[in-house]
XYZ file of N, CA, C and O in Angstrom:
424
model
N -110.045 238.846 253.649
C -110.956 237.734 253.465
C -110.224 236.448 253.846
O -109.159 236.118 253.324
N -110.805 235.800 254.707
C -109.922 234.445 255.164
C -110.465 233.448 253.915
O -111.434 233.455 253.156
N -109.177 232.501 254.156
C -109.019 231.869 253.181
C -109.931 230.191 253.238
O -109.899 229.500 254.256
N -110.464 229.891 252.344
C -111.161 228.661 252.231
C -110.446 227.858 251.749
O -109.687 227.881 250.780
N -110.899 226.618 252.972
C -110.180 225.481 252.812
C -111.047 224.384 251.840
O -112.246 224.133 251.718
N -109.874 223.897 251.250
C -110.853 222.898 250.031
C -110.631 221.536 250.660
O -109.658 221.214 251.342
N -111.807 220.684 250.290
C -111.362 219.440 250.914
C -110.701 218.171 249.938
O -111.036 218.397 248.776
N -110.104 217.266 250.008
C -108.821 216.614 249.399
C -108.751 216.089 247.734
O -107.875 215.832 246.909
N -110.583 216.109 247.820
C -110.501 215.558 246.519
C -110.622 216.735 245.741
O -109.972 216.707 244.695
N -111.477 218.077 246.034
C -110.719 219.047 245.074
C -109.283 219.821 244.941
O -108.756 220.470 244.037
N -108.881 219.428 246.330
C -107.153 219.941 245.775
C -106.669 218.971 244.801
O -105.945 219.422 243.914
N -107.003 217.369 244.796
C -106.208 216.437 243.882
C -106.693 217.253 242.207
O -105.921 217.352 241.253
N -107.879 217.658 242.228
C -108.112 217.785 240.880
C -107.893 219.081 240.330
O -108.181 219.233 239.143
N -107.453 220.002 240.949
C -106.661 221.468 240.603
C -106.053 221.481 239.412
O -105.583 220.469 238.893
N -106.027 222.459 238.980
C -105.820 222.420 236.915
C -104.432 222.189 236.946
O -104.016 221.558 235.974
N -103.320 222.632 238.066
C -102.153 222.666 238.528
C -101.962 221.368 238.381
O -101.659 220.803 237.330
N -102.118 220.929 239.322
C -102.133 219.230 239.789
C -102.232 218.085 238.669
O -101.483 217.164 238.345
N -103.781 218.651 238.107
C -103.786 217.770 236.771
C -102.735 217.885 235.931
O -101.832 217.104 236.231
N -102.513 218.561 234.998
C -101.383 218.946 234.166
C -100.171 218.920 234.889
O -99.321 218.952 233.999
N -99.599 218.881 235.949
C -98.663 218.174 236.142
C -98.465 216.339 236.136
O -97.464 215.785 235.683
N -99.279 215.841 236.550
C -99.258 214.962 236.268
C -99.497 214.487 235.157
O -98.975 213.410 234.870
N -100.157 215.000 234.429
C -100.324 214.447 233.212
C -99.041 214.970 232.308
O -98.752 214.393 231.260
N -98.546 215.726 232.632
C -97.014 216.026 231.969
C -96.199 214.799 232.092
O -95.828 214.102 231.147
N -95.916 214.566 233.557
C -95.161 213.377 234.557
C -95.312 211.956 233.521
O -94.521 211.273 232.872
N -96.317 211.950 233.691
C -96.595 210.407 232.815
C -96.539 210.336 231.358
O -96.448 209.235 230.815
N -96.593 211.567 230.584
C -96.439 211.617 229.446
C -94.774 211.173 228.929
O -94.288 210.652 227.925
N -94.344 211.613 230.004
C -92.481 211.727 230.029
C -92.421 211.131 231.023
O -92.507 211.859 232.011
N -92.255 209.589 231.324
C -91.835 208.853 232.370
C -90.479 208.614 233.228
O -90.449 207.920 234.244
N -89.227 209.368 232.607
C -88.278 209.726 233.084
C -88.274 210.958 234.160
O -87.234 211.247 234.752
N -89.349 211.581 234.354
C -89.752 212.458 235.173
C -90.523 211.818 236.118
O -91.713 211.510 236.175
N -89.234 211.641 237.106
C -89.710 211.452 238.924
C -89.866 212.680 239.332
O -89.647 213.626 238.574
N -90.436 212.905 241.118
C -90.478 213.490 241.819
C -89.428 214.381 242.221
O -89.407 215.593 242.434
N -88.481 213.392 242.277
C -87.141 213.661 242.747
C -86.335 214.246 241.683
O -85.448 215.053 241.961
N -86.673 213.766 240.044
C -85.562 214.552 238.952
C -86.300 216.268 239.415
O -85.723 217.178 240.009
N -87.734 216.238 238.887
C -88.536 217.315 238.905
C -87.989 218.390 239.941
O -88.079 219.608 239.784
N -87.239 217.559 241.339
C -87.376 218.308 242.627
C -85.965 219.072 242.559
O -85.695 220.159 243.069
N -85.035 218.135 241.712
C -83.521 218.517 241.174
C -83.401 219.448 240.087
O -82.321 219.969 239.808
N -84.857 219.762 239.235
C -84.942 221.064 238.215
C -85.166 222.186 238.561
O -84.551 223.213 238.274
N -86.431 221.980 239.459
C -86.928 223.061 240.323
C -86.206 223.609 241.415
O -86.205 224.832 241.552
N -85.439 222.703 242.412
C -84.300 223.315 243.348
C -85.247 223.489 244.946
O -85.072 224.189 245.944
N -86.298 222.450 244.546
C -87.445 222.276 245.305
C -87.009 221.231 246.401
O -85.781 221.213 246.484
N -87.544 220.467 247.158
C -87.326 219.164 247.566
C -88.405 218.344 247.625
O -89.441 218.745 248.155
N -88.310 217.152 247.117
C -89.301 215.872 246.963
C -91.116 216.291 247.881
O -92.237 216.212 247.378
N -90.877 216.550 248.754
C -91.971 216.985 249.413
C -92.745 217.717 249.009
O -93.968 217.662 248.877
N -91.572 218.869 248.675
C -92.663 220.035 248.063
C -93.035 219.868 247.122
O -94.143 220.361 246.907
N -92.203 218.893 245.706
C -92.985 218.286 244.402
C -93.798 217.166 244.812
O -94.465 217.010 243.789
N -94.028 216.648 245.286
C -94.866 215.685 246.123
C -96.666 216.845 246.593
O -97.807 216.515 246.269
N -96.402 217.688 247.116
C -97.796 218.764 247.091
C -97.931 218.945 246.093
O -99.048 218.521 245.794
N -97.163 219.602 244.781
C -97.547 220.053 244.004
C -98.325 219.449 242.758
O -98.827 220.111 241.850
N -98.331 218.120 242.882
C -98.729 216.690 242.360
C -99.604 216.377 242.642
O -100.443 215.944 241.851
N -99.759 216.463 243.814
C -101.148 216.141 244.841
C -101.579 217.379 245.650
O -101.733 217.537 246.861
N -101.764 218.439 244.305
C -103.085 219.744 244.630
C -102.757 220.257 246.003
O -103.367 221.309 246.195
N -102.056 219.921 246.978
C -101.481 220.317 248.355
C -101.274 222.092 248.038
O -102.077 223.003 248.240
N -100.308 222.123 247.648
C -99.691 223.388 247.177
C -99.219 223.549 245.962
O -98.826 222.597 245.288
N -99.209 224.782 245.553
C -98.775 225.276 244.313
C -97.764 226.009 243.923
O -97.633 227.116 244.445
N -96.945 225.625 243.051
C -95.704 226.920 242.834
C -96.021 228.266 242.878
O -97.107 228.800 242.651
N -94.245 229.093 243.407
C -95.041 230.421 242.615
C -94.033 230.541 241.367
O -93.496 229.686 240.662
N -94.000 231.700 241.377
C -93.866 231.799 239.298
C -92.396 231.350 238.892
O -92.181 230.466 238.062
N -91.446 232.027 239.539
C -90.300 231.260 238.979
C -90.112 229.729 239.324
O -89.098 229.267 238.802
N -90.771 228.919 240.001
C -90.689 227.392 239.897
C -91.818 226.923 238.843
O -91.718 225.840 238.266
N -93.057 227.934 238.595
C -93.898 227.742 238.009
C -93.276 227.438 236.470
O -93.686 226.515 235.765
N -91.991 228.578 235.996
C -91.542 229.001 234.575
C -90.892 228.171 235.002
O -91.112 228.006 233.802
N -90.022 227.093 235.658
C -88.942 226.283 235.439
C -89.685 224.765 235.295
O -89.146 223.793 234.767
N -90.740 224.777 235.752
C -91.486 223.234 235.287
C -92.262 223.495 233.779
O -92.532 222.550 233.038
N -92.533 224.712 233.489
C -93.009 225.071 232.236
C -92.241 224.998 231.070
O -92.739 224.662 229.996
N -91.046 225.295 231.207
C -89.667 225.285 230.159
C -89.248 223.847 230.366
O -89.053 223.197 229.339
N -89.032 223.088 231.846
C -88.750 221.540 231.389
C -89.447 220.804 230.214
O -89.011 220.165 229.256
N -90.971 221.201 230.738
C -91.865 220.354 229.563
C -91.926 220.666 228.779
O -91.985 219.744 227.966
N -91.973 221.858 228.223
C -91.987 222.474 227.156
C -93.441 223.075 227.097
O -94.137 222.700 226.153
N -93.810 223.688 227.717
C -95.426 223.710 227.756
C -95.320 224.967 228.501
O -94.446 225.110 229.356
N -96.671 226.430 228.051
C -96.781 227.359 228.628
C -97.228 227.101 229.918
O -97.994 226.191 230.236
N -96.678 228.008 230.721
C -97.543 228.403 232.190
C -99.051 228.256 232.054
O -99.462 227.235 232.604
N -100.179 229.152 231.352
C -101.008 229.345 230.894
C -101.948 227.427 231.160
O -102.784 227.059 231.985
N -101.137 226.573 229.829
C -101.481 225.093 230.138
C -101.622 225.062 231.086
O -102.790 225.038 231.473
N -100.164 225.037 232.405
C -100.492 225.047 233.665
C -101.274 224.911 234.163
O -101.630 223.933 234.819
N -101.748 225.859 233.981
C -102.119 226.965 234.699
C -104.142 226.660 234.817
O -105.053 227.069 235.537
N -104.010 225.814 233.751
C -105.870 225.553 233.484
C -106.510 226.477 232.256
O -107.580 226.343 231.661
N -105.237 227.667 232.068
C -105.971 228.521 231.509
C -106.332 228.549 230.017
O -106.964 229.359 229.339
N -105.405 226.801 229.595
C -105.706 226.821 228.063
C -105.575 224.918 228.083
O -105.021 224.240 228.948
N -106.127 224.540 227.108
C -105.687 222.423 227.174
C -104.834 222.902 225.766
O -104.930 221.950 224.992
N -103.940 224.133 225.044
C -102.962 224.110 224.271
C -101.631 224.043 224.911
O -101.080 224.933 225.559
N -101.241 222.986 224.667
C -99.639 222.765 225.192
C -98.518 223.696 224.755
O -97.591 224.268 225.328
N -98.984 223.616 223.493
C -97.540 224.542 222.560
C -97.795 226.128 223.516
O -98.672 226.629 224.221
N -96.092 226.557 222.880
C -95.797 227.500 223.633
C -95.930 228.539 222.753
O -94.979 228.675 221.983
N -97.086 229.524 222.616
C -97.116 230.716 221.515
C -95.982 231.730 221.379
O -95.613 232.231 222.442
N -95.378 232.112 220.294
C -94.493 232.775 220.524
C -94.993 234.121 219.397
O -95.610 234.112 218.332
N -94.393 235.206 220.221
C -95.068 236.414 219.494
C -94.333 237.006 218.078
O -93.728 236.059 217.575
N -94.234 237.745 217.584
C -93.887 237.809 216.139
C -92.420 238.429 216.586
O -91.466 238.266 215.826
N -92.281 239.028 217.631
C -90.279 239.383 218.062
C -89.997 238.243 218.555
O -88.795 237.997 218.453
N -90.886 237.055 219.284
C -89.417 236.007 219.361
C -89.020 235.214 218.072
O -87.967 234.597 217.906
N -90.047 235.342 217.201
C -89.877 234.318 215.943
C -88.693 235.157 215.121
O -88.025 234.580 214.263
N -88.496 236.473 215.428
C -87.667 237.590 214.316
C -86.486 237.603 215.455
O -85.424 238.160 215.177
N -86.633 237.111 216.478
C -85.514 237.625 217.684
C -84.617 239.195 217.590
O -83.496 239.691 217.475
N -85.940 239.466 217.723
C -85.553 241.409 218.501
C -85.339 241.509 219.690
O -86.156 241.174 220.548
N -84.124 242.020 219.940
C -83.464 242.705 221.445
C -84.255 243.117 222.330
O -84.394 244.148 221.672
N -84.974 243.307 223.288
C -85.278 244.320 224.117
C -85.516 245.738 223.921
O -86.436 246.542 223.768
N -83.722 245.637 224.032
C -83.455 247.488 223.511
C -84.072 247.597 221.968
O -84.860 248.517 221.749
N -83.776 246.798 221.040
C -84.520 247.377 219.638
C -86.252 247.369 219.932
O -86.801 248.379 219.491
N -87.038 246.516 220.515
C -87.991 246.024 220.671
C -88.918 247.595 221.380
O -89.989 248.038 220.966
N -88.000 248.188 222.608
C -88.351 249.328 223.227
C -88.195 250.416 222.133
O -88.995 251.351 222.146
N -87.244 250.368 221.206
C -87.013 251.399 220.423
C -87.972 251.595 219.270
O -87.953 252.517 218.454
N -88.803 250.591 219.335
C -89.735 250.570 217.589
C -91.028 251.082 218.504
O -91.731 251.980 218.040
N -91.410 250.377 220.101
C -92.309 250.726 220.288
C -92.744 252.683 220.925
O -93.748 253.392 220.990
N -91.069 252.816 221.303
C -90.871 254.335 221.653
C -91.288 255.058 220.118
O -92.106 255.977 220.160
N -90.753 254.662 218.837
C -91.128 255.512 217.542
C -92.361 255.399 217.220
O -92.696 256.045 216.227
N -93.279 254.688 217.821
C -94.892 253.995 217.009
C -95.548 255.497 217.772
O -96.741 255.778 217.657
């Protein structure tokens, strides 16, 4: 299926786009350029991602998500909850290996 092109004012308003910026300004020490020095991105490409151009993929996605402190999900459009839910093993901080081992005995 070829891909549809959106025209400028709905890329500016992309759930992406929004919530980044609205992160940006919430925390005004966050330029383009710090953002572009977290991500390992360059100014340009945080420059699209600001302005609905283009979008991360997931590991730049999880490294602007952990700067702010805010789930992917927010990101993402898929929630207006900022906080980051954490499930009942990160609050108890279970291993992996124990974590596989309770669910191997269930």
């Amino acid at each position: 299926m070829a891909r549809v092109k959106k025209d400028i004012a709905d890329m500016y308003k992309s759930p992406f786009s929004v919530a980044l910026r609205e992160l940006m300004s919430e925390k005004p020490v966050t330029t383009q350029e710090k953002l572009a020095e977290i991500t390992g991105k360059t100014r340009q490409t945080v420059s699209q991602y600001v302005n609905g151009i283009s979008e991360p993929g997931y590991d730049t996605l999880v490294k602007i998500a952990d700067y702010f402190h805010v789930s992917t999900d927010y990101l993402l459009g898929r929630t207006k909850d900022k906080r980051i839910i954490k499930t009942m093993y990160d609050k108890i901080d279970i291993s992996g290996d124990c974590l596989t081992a309770l669910r191997l005995a269930s």
